[in-house]
Amino acid sequence: MRATMQNVPLTLTALLDGIDGTFGDSEVLTYAGANAVVQAATFSEIATRAAQLANGLAGFGIEAGDRVATFMWNNQRHLEAYLAVPCSGAILHTLNIRLTPEQLGHIASHAGDKIIIVDASLLDTLLPALPLMPELAALVIAGDPTDAQLAEVSRLVPNVIAYEQLVNSQPTTFAWPVLDEHSAAAMCYTSGTTGDPKGVVYSHRSVYLHALAVCTANVAGISSGDRVLPIVPMFHVNAWGVPYASLMAGAALVLPDRYLKPDTLVDMIITYGVTLSAGVPTVFNDMLQWLRRNPGHRIGSLRRVLCGGAAVPASLVAAYRDEFAVPLVQAWGMTETSPIVTIADVPADVTTTDQQRKLNSAGRFLFGAKGRIVDEAGTVLPRDGRSVGEVQVSGPWITGGYHGGVDAESFSIDPDGQPWLHTGDIGHISADGYLTLTDRAKDVIKSGGEWISSVHLETTLVGHPDVVEAAVVGVPDTRWDERPLALVTLRPGSAVRVEDLKAWLAERVQRWWLPERWAVVGAIARTGVGKYDKKLIRQRYQSGEIPVTLLPR
Ligand code: AMP
């Protein structure tokens, strides 16, 4: 028997309907620096400008299925592209502004980008990559470039136009097409720390369902009463779906543009009464250090912070809870998974120890997403909180392949048809469903045949009052094959010695996990999306660039 329900596709065009029918008055504020006037617009104004942008892009020959890239901060115009591009049937390709020119050239060519919309403040970063993008038909510049920049880009790209000129010259309505929910809406490349970046192509349906999941109370519980500050970049997995979820819920958005320093973020939170934010642990760690140095700032309007993209130290969660009454909730996911798959939300009726265990895990699988742990032979391991293996995931917002069919070995399909992504993350799942990640497969430390969790060592080390950041990598060892090397940055003025850190760690982890190799450094190398660049750290160690202190075992 067939259902009697209407067959309405799950496409992002529904966001425009929602704005039109319900949330037109909700606001988007783009920060412009402390004491500067914010750029403010209602959802209705943004929808109108999105229609104008869609008309403008069509004028450049953009058709359904074409790729339109952005090279932008989190700001209003970027949000306009978030609506205009997918809803017109084209594909929004958010380029990561922190990649090298070579990577950008490779990605834009691989994706087949026809147009890039770029913030004028990022033109100098994009310029060296433009000669590597021969197919690019047009560059749309948001903001005011200098004459020299204009002359340079005009030499490299056939058409260059100002964003406002493109938008303002267009009709204010667009005939939004009825789209297939399985058609591509957006794409994003992995950060490519191992090998070439790989393209993930999100469908309208996957973005829609993921944003709905973000709106649910177990994840972010976004409502029209919220003021949402996505610190995670809109070029990184669609800012974890937070902008789309906010549009869906009619929640006000506060967009930080390029003002990502702790003082300006705190200013935004306080001035606009931000209730919900999302970002990587580094951002919130930097903010914590700043708040401690500058007491008296009240960030209590925050009712929830989604934190993920890298392991979130228990000490960071505790500091926000105890010093500011702000709940930092850990989430796990990846570019391939839209990204949110698990969330460490904790049921109310648990004991304190149980609560700690749950809060410090990557959390439980969201409704709609499935996960399992598999060993090297492909056997599914029990959920017993001990059996460690690769995390595999399945669900409607998890990719079933990469653009161009590369790296097919990262995917499998069970005999019953269930598809699985092999994440390359290593961890275990407890009997009550909490996922704990111990490492990336490429970062595991195998010492004497046994695994040492670099993630556990790192999150424990930053719990030391003098340690600001800690990264642990495996380095070759003649006796044990591999041993951990710990890199730390210390609080200014700290007199703590690595011997003290080792002794402190000895009280908290297994003895054989304790690193013998230590380095106190000024800064720890990071990737384009702000994670520890362990590949680079290992290379620097090999070439003797890291000043290592060797402690006795
Ligand atoms: P990306 O595709 O750049 O978002 O990176 C995804 C990777 O970040 C995952 O495969 C994990 O290795 C790591 N990651 C994300 N969230 C967490 C988390 N909560 N704890 C530990 N690692 C994480």
Coordinates of C-alpha atoms and ligand atoms in Angstrom, one line a residue:
M1 CA 0.0 0.0 0.0
R2 CA 1.4 3.4 -0.9
A3 CA 1.2 6.3 1.6
T4 CA -1.2 9.1 0.9
M5 CA 1.3 11.8 1.8
Q6 CA 2.3 14.6 -0.5
N7 CA 5.6 14.1 -2.2
V8 CA 7.5 17.3 -1.4
P9 CA 11.3 17.1 -2.0
L10 CA 13.6 17.9 0.9
T11 CA 15.5 20.8 -0.7
L12 CA 17.0 24.0 0.6
T13 CA 14.4 26.0 -1.3
A14 CA 12.2 25.2 1.8
L15 CA 14.4 27.7 3.6
L16 CA 13.2 30.5 1.3
D17 CA 9.6 29.4 1.9
G18 CA 10.2 29.5 5.6
I19 CA 11.7 33.0 5.4
D20 CA 8.8 34.1 3.2
G21 CA 6.0 32.6 5.3
T22 CA 7.4 32.7 8.9
F23 CA 10.8 34.0 9.8
G24 CA 11.2 37.1 7.5
D25 CA 11.9 39.4 10.4
S26 CA 14.7 37.4 12.0
E27 CA 18.0 39.1 11.9
V28 CA 21.6 38.6 10.6
L29 CA 24.3 40.8 12.1
T30 CA 27.8 40.9 10.6
Y31 CA 30.4 42.2 13.0
A32 CA 32.7 44.9 11.8
G33 CA 35.0 45.3 14.8
A34 CA 34.5 46.7 18.4
N35 CA 32.6 50.0 18.3
A36 CA 32.0 49.8 14.6
V37 CA 28.5 49.6 13.1
V38 CA 27.4 46.1 12.4
Q39 CA 25.9 45.2 9.0
A40 CA 22.3 44.2 9.8
A41 CA 19.7 42.6 7.6
T42 CA 16.5 40.7 8.1
F43 CA 16.1 37.2 6.6
S44 CA 13.6 38.7 4.1
E45 CA 16.2 41.2 2.9
I46 CA 18.7 38.4 2.6
A47 CA 16.3 36.2 0.6
T48 CA 15.7 39.1 -1.8
R49 CA 19.4 39.7 -2.2
A50 CA 19.9 35.9 -2.7
A51 CA 17.3 36.2 -5.6
Q52 CA 19.3 39.1 -7.0
L53 CA 22.6 37.1 -6.7
A54 CA 21.0 34.1 -8.4
N55 CA 19.9 36.3 -11.3
G56 CA 23.4 37.8 -11.5
L57 CA 25.1 34.4 -11.5
A58 CA 22.7 33.2 -14.2
G59 CA 23.8 36.3 -16.2
F60 CA 27.3 34.8 -16.1
G61 CA 25.9 31.6 -17.6
I62 CA 25.6 29.7 -14.3
E63 CA 23.2 26.8 -14.8
A64 CA 22.0 23.9 -12.7
G65 CA 24.9 21.7 -11.7
D66 CA 27.6 24.3 -12.2
R67 CA 30.0 24.9 -9.3
V68 CA 30.1 28.4 -7.7
A69 CA 32.9 28.7 -5.2
T70 CA 33.2 31.1 -2.2
F71 CA 36.4 32.3 -0.6
M72 CA 34.9 34.2 2.3
W73 CA 34.6 34.8 6.0
N74 CA 31.4 34.2 8.0
N75 CA 29.4 37.1 6.9
Q76 CA 26.0 38.2 5.4
R77 CA 27.1 37.9 1.7
H78 CA 28.4 34.4 2.3
L79 CA 25.0 33.5 3.7
E80 CA 23.4 35.0 0.6
A81 CA 25.5 32.7 -1.5
Y82 CA 24.5 29.8 0.9
L83 CA 20.9 30.4 -0.3
A84 CA 21.3 31.7 -3.9
V85 CA 23.7 29.0 -5.2
P86 CA 22.0 25.7 -4.1
C87 CA 18.5 27.0 -4.4
S88 CA 19.1 28.0 -8.0
G89 CA 20.3 24.4 -8.7
A90 CA 24.0 25.3 -8.8
I91 CA 26.5 23.8 -6.3
L92 CA 28.1 25.9 -3.6
H93 CA 31.8 25.0 -3.2
T94 CA 33.2 26.6 -0.1
L95 CA 37.0 27.0 -0.5
N96 CA 39.1 26.8 2.6
I97 CA 40.9 30.2 2.9
R98 CA 43.8 28.6 4.8
L99 CA 45.0 26.2 2.1
T100 CA 48.1 26.7 0.0
P101 CA 47.8 28.2 -3.5
E102 CA 48.7 24.8 -5.0
Q103 CA 46.0 23.1 -3.0
L104 CA 43.5 25.7 -3.9
G105 CA 44.4 25.5 -7.6
H106 CA 44.0 21.7 -7.5
I107 CA 40.7 21.8 -5.6
A108 CA 39.1 24.5 -7.8
S109 CA 40.1 22.7 -11.0
H110 CA 39.1 19.3 -9.6
A111 CA 35.7 20.6 -8.6
G112 CA 35.3 22.5 -11.9
D113 CA 34.6 25.9 -10.3
K114 CA 33.3 28.5 -12.8
I115 CA 33.0 31.5 -10.5
I116 CA 34.5 32.4 -7.2
I117 CA 32.9 34.9 -4.9
V118 CA 35.7 36.4 -2.8
D119 CA 35.9 38.8 0.1
A120 CA 38.1 41.8 -0.8
S121 CA 39.9 41.3 2.5
L122 CA 41.0 37.8 1.2
L123 CA 42.0 38.8 -2.3
D124 CA 45.7 38.8 -1.6
T125 CA 45.4 35.2 -0.2
L126 CA 43.6 34.0 -3.3
L127 CA 45.7 35.9 -5.9
P128 CA 48.6 33.4 -6.0
A129 CA 46.2 30.6 -6.7
L130 CA 44.4 32.2 -9.6
P131 CA 47.0 31.3 -12.3
L132 CA 46.3 27.7 -11.3
M133 CA 42.6 28.0 -12.1
P134 CA 42.5 28.3 -15.9
E135 CA 38.8 27.4 -16.2
L136 CA 37.6 30.2 -13.9
A137 CA 35.2 32.4 -15.9
A138 CA 34.6 35.1 -13.3
L139 CA 35.5 36.6 -10.0
V140 CA 33.0 38.4 -7.9
I141 CA 34.6 40.7 -5.3
A142 CA 32.7 41.4 -2.1
G143 CA 34.0 44.6 -0.6
D144 CA 36.5 47.2 -1.8
P145 CA 39.6 46.0 -3.5
T146 CA 42.5 48.4 -4.2
D147 CA 43.3 49.5 -7.7
A148 CA 46.4 47.4 -7.8
Q149 CA 44.5 44.3 -6.7
L150 CA 41.9 45.0 -9.4
A151 CA 44.5 45.4 -12.1
E152 CA 46.2 42.1 -11.0
V153 CA 43.0 40.0 -10.9
S154 CA 41.7 41.5 -14.2
R155 CA 44.9 40.2 -15.8
L156 CA 44.2 36.7 -14.5
V157 CA 40.4 36.2 -14.8
P158 CA 38.3 37.1 -17.9
N159 CA 35.5 38.7 -15.9
V160 CA 35.8 40.6 -12.6
I161 CA 32.8 42.3 -11.0
A162 CA 31.9 43.9 -7.7
Y163 CA 29.4 41.9 -5.6
E164 CA 27.2 44.9 -4.9
Q165 CA 27.1 45.9 -8.6
L166 CA 26.2 42.3 -9.6
V167 CA 23.4 42.1 -7.0
N168 CA 22.0 45.6 -7.2
S169 CA 21.6 45.6 -10.9
Q170 CA 19.3 42.5 -10.8
P171 CA 15.5 41.9 -10.5
T172 CA 14.5 41.1 -6.9
T173 CA 12.7 37.8 -7.7
F174 CA 14.1 34.6 -9.1
A175 CA 12.2 31.7 -10.5
W176 CA 13.5 29.2 -8.0
P177 CA 13.3 25.7 -9.7
V178 CA 11.8 22.6 -8.1
L179 CA 14.9 20.5 -7.5
D180 CA 15.5 16.8 -7.0
E181 CA 16.3 16.3 -3.3
H182 CA 19.2 14.0 -4.3
S183 CA 20.8 16.6 -6.5
A184 CA 24.0 18.2 -5.3
A185 CA 23.7 21.3 -3.2
A186 CA 27.1 22.0 -1.8
M187 CA 30.6 20.5 -1.8
C188 CA 33.6 20.7 0.5
Y189 CA 37.1 19.2 0.3
T190 CA 38.8 17.4 3.2
S191 CA 41.8 19.3 4.6
G192 CA 44.2 16.9 2.9
T193 CA 46.8 16.5 5.6
T194 CA 47.4 13.0 4.1
G195 CA 47.5 13.0 0.3
D196 CA 45.4 15.2 -1.9
P197 CA 42.2 16.8 -0.5
K198 CA 39.1 14.8 -1.5
G199 CA 35.8 16.2 -2.5
V200 CA 32.6 15.5 -0.6
V201 CA 29.3 16.4 -2.4
Y202 CA 26.3 17.1 -0.1
S203 CA 22.8 16.7 -1.5
H204 CA 19.8 19.0 -0.7
R205 CA 18.4 16.1 1.3
S206 CA 21.5 15.5 3.3
V207 CA 21.9 19.2 4.2
Y208 CA 18.2 19.5 5.0
L209 CA 18.2 16.4 7.3
H210 CA 21.5 17.3 9.0
A211 CA 20.3 20.8 9.7
L212 CA 17.1 19.4 11.1
A213 CA 19.2 17.1 13.4
V214 CA 21.2 20.2 14.5
C215 CA 18.0 21.9 15.5
T216 CA 16.9 19.0 17.7
A217 CA 17.3 19.5 21.5
N218 CA 19.9 16.8 21.9
V219 CA 22.2 18.7 19.5
A220 CA 21.7 22.4 19.6
G221 CA 18.0 22.9 20.3
I222 CA 17.9 26.0 18.0
S223 CA 14.8 28.1 18.2
S224 CA 13.7 31.5 17.0
G225 CA 14.6 32.8 20.4
D226 CA 18.3 32.1 19.9
R227 CA 21.2 34.3 18.8
V228 CA 23.7 32.1 17.2
L229 CA 27.4 32.8 16.7
P230 CA 29.0 30.3 14.4
I231 CA 32.7 30.7 14.9
V232 CA 33.5 27.6 12.9
P233 CA 34.1 28.9 9.4
M234 CA 31.4 28.7 6.8
F235 CA 34.1 27.2 4.5
H236 CA 34.5 24.2 6.9
V237 CA 31.7 21.7 6.4
N238 CA 29.1 24.5 6.0
A239 CA 30.0 25.7 9.5
W240 CA 28.7 22.4 10.9
G241 CA 25.3 23.1 9.4
V242 CA 24.7 25.8 12.0
P243 CA 23.8 28.6 9.5
Y244 CA 21.2 26.4 7.7
A245 CA 19.8 25.2 11.0
S246 CA 19.5 28.8 12.1
L247 CA 17.7 29.8 8.9
M248 CA 15.4 26.8 9.4
A249 CA 14.6 27.8 13.0
G250 CA 14.4 31.5 12.5
A251 CA 17.2 32.1 14.9
A252 CA 19.2 35.3 14.7
L253 CA 22.7 34.9 13.4
V254 CA 25.7 36.9 14.6
L255 CA 28.5 36.5 12.1
P256 CA 32.0 37.3 13.1
D257 CA 33.5 38.0 9.7
R258 CA 37.3 38.2 10.1
Y259 CA 37.2 39.2 13.8
L260 CA 38.1 35.9 15.4
K261 CA 40.3 37.0 18.3
P262 CA 39.0 36.3 21.8
D263 CA 38.4 39.9 22.7
T264 CA 36.2 40.5 19.7
L265 CA 34.4 37.2 20.1
V266 CA 33.7 38.1 23.7
D267 CA 32.5 41.5 22.6
M268 CA 30.0 39.9 20.2
I269 CA 28.7 37.4 22.8
I270 CA 28.1 40.2 25.3
T271 CA 26.9 43.0 23.0
Y272 CA 24.4 40.8 21.1
G273 CA 23.5 38.4 23.9
V274 CA 24.6 35.3 22.0
T275 CA 22.9 32.2 23.3
L276 CA 24.6 29.5 21.2
S277 CA 28.0 29.2 19.6
A278 CA 30.1 26.5 17.8
G279 CA 33.8 26.1 17.2
V280 CA 36.9 24.1 17.7
P281 CA 38.5 23.7 21.1
T282 CA 41.5 26.0 20.2
V283 CA 39.1 28.9 19.8
F284 CA 37.5 28.3 23.2
N285 CA 40.8 27.6 24.9
D286 CA 42.1 30.9 23.6
M287 CA 38.9 32.6 24.8
L288 CA 39.3 31.0 28.2
Q289 CA 42.8 32.3 28.6
W290 CA 41.7 35.8 27.6
L291 CA 38.7 35.7 30.0
R292 CA 41.0 34.7 32.8
R293 CA 43.5 37.5 32.0
N294 CA 40.6 40.0 31.7
P295 CA 38.2 39.2 34.5
G296 CA 34.7 40.7 34.8
H297 CA 33.4 39.7 31.4
R298 CA 30.1 37.9 31.7
I299 CA 29.4 35.4 28.9
G300 CA 26.4 33.8 30.7
S301 CA 24.0 34.5 27.8
L302 CA 25.5 31.4 26.2
R303 CA 23.2 28.5 27.0
R304 CA 25.2 26.0 25.0
V305 CA 28.4 25.8 23.0
L306 CA 29.0 23.0 20.5
C307 CA 32.7 22.1 20.5
G308 CA 34.4 19.6 18.3
G309 CA 36.6 19.1 15.2
A310 CA 39.3 17.9 17.6
A311 CA 39.3 16.2 21.1
V312 CA 37.8 18.6 23.7
P313 CA 39.8 18.3 26.9
A314 CA 37.8 17.6 30.0
S315 CA 39.6 20.5 31.7
L316 CA 38.2 22.9 29.1
V317 CA 34.6 21.7 29.6
A318 CA 35.1 22.0 33.4
A319 CA 36.6 25.5 33.2
Y320 CA 33.6 26.8 31.2
R321 CA 31.2 25.1 33.5
D322 CA 32.8 26.1 36.8
E323 CA 34.0 29.6 35.9
F324 CA 31.3 30.8 33.6
A325 CA 28.3 28.4 34.0
V326 CA 28.5 27.8 30.2
P327 CA 28.0 24.2 29.0
L328 CA 30.5 23.2 26.4
V329 CA 29.2 20.1 24.6
Q330 CA 31.6 17.9 22.7
A331 CA 30.6 16.7 19.2
W332 CA 32.4 14.5 16.7
G333 CA 32.2 14.4 13.0
M334 CA 34.1 15.1 9.8
T335 CA 33.8 16.7 6.4
E336 CA 32.5 13.4 5.1
T337 CA 29.7 13.3 7.7
S338 CA 28.2 16.8 7.2
P339 CA 29.7 16.8 10.0
I340 CA 27.9 16.0 13.2
V341 CA 27.5 12.3 14.0
T342 CA 27.8 12.1 17.8
I343 CA 27.2 14.5 20.6
A344 CA 28.2 14.3 24.3
D345 CA 24.8 15.4 25.6
V346 CA 24.2 13.9 29.0
P347 CA 20.9 12.7 30.4
A348 CA 19.9 14.4 33.6
D349 CA 19.6 11.4 35.9
V350 CA 23.2 10.2 36.0
T351 CA 25.7 9.9 38.8
T352 CA 28.6 12.4 38.9
T353 CA 31.2 9.9 37.8
D354 CA 29.0 8.6 35.0
Q355 CA 28.4 12.2 33.9
Q356 CA 32.1 12.8 33.7
R357 CA 32.7 9.7 31.6
K358 CA 29.9 10.7 29.2
L359 CA 30.9 14.4 29.0
N360 CA 34.5 13.5 28.2
S361 CA 33.5 11.1 25.4
A362 CA 32.7 12.1 21.8
G363 CA 29.1 11.3 22.7
R364 CA 26.3 9.2 21.4
F365 CA 25.1 8.8 17.8
L366 CA 22.5 11.2 16.6
F367 CA 19.1 9.9 15.6
G368 CA 19.5 8.7 12.0
A369 CA 23.2 8.0 12.3
K370 CA 24.7 4.5 13.0
G371 CA 28.1 3.6 14.2
R372 CA 30.3 0.6 14.8
I373 CA 33.9 -0.4 15.6
V374 CA 35.7 -2.7 13.3
D375 CA 39.1 -4.4 13.6
E376 CA 41.7 -4.7 10.9
A377 CA 40.3 -8.0 9.7
G378 CA 36.9 -6.4 9.2
T379 CA 35.2 -8.0 12.2
V380 CA 32.7 -5.9 14.0
L381 CA 33.8 -5.5 17.7
P382 CA 31.5 -5.5 20.7
R383 CA 30.3 -2.3 22.3
D384 CA 32.1 -2.9 25.6
G385 CA 34.0 0.3 26.1
R386 CA 37.3 -1.6 25.6
S387 CA 37.5 -3.1 22.1
V388 CA 39.4 -0.6 20.0
G389 CA 39.2 -0.4 16.2
E390 CA 38.2 1.8 13.3
V391 CA 35.0 3.8 13.6
Q392 CA 32.6 3.2 10.7
V393 CA 29.4 5.2 10.3
S394 CA 26.3 5.1 8.2
G395 CA 23.4 7.5 7.7
P396 CA 21.6 9.9 5.4
W397 CA 24.1 12.8 5.8
I398 CA 27.2 10.6 5.5
T399 CA 28.9 10.4 2.2
G400 CA 28.9 7.2 0.2
G401 CA 32.0 8.1 -1.9
Y402 CA 34.3 10.9 -2.9
H403 CA 33.9 13.3 -5.9
G404 CA 35.5 11.6 -8.9
G405 CA 35.4 8.2 -7.2
V406 CA 38.8 8.4 -5.5
D407 CA 39.7 6.4 -2.4
A408 CA 36.9 3.8 -3.0
E409 CA 38.5 1.6 -0.3
S410 CA 37.2 4.0 2.4
F411 CA 33.6 2.7 1.7
S412 CA 31.9 -0.6 2.0
I413 CA 28.3 -2.0 1.7
D414 CA 27.1 -4.8 3.9
P415 CA 25.3 -7.7 2.3
D416 CA 22.0 -6.2 3.5
G417 CA 22.7 -3.0 1.6
Q418 CA 23.8 -0.8 4.6
P419 CA 26.5 1.5 3.4
W420 CA 29.5 2.4 5.7
L421 CA 32.1 5.1 5.7
H422 CA 35.4 3.9 7.1
T423 CA 36.3 7.1 9.0
G424 CA 40.0 6.4 9.7
D425 CA 39.3 7.4 13.3
I426 CA 40.2 4.9 16.0
G427 CA 38.1 4.4 19.2
H428 CA 35.7 2.3 21.2
I429 CA 32.0 2.4 22.0
S430 CA 30.6 1.7 25.5
A431 CA 27.7 -0.6 26.2
D432 CA 25.5 2.5 26.7
G433 CA 26.5 3.9 23.3
Y434 CA 29.2 6.5 24.1
L435 CA 31.9 6.8 21.5
T436 CA 35.5 7.5 22.7
L437 CA 38.1 8.4 20.1
T438 CA 41.6 7.4 20.8
D439 CA 43.4 8.5 17.6
R440 CA 43.3 9.1 13.9
A441 CA 44.5 5.9 12.2
K442 CA 47.4 7.8 10.7
D443 CA 48.4 9.2 14.1
V444 CA 48.2 6.1 16.2
I445 CA 51.2 5.4 18.4
K446 CA 52.0 1.7 18.5
S447 CA 54.6 1.0 21.2
G448 CA 55.8 -2.5 21.6
G449 CA 52.7 -3.7 19.7
E450 CA 50.2 -1.9 22.0
W451 CA 48.3 1.4 21.3
I452 CA 49.0 4.5 23.2
S453 CA 46.2 7.1 22.8
S454 CA 47.8 10.5 21.8
V455 CA 44.4 12.1 22.2
H456 CA 44.2 10.9 25.8
L457 CA 47.7 12.1 26.6
E458 CA 46.9 15.5 25.0
T459 CA 43.6 16.1 26.8
T460 CA 45.2 15.0 30.1
L461 CA 48.2 17.3 29.7
V462 CA 46.2 20.4 29.1
G463 CA 44.5 19.7 32.4
H464 CA 47.8 20.8 34.0
P465 CA 47.4 24.4 35.2
D466 CA 50.6 25.6 33.4
V467 CA 50.0 23.8 30.0
V468 CA 48.2 25.9 27.4
E469 CA 48.4 23.4 24.5
A470 CA 49.7 19.9 24.1
A471 CA 50.2 17.7 21.0
V472 CA 51.5 14.1 21.2
V473 CA 52.9 12.3 18.1
G474 CA 54.5 8.9 17.6
V475 CA 58.2 8.9 16.7
P476 CA 60.4 6.0 15.8
D477 CA 62.1 4.1 18.6
T478 CA 64.7 1.4 18.2
R479 CA 63.4 -0.7 21.1
W480 CA 59.6 -0.1 21.0
D481 CA 59.1 0.7 17.3
E482 CA 57.4 3.9 18.3
R483 CA 57.2 6.1 21.4
P484 CA 55.2 9.3 22.1
L485 CA 56.8 12.7 21.8
A486 CA 55.0 15.4 23.8
L487 CA 55.0 19.0 22.6
V488 CA 53.6 21.6 25.0
T489 CA 53.2 25.4 25.1
L490 CA 53.2 26.9 28.6
R491 CA 51.4 29.8 30.3
P492 CA 53.6 33.0 30.1
G493 CA 56.0 33.1 33.0
S494 CA 55.5 29.5 33.9
A495 CA 58.6 27.8 35.5
V496 CA 57.3 24.3 35.2
R497 CA 59.8 21.8 33.9
V498 CA 59.1 18.8 31.7
E499 CA 60.2 16.5 34.5
D500 CA 57.3 18.0 36.6
L501 CA 54.9 17.5 33.7
K502 CA 55.9 13.8 33.4
A503 CA 55.5 13.3 37.1
W504 CA 52.1 14.9 37.0
L505 CA 51.1 12.7 34.0
A506 CA 52.4 9.6 35.9
E507 CA 49.6 10.1 38.4
R508 CA 47.0 10.0 35.7
V509 CA 47.9 7.5 32.9
Q510 CA 49.5 4.1 32.6
R511 CA 53.3 4.2 33.2
W512 CA 54.2 2.7 29.9
W513 CA 52.3 5.5 28.1
L514 CA 54.6 8.2 29.7
P515 CA 56.6 10.1 27.0
E516 CA 60.3 10.2 27.4
R517 CA 60.7 12.8 24.7
W518 CA 59.4 16.3 25.5
A519 CA 59.6 19.7 23.9
V520 CA 58.5 23.1 25.2
V521 CA 57.7 25.2 22.1
G522 CA 56.4 28.7 21.4
A523 CA 53.6 27.4 19.2
I524 CA 52.3 24.1 17.9
A525 CA 52.0 23.6 14.1
R526 CA 48.4 23.6 12.9
T527 CA 46.6 22.7 9.7
G528 CA 44.3 25.0 7.7
V529 CA 41.4 24.2 9.9
G530 CA 43.2 24.7 13.2
K531 CA 44.1 21.1 14.1
Y532 CA 47.5 20.0 15.2
D533 CA 49.5 19.2 12.1
K534 CA 51.0 15.9 13.3
K535 CA 52.4 15.1 9.9
L536 CA 54.4 18.3 9.9
I537 CA 55.4 17.8 13.6
R538 CA 56.8 14.4 12.8
Q539 CA 58.7 15.8 9.8
R540 CA 60.2 18.5 11.9
Y541 CA 61.2 16.0 14.5
Q542 CA 62.9 13.8 11.9
S543 CA 64.8 16.8 10.5
G544 CA 66.0 17.8 14.0
E545 CA 64.1 21.1 14.1
I546 CA 62.4 20.4 17.4
P547 CA 64.5 20.8 20.6
V548 CA 63.8 17.6 22.4
T549 CA 64.5 16.9 26.1
L550 CA 65.0 13.2 26.7
L551 CA 63.9 12.0 30.1
P552 CA 64.8 8.5 31.5
R553 CA 62.1 5.9 31.3
Ligands
AMP1 P1 37.5 17.5 9.3 O1 37.0 16.7 8.1 O2 38.5 18.5 8.9 O3 36.3 18.1 10.0 O4 38.2 16.6 10.3 C1 37.5 15.4 10.8 C2 38.4 14.8 11.9 O5 38.5 15.6 13.0 C3 37.8 13.5 12.4 O6 38.0 12.4 11.6 C4 38.5 13.4 13.8 O7 39.8 12.8 13.6 C5 38.7 14.8 14.2 N1 37.6 15.1 15.2 C6 36.5 15.8 15.0 N2 35.8 15.9 16.1 C7 36.5 15.3 17.1 C8 36.3 15.1 18.5 N3 35.3 15.5 19.2 N4 37.3 14.4 19.1 C9 38.4 14.0 18.5 N5 38.6 14.2 17.2 C10 37.7 14.8 16.5

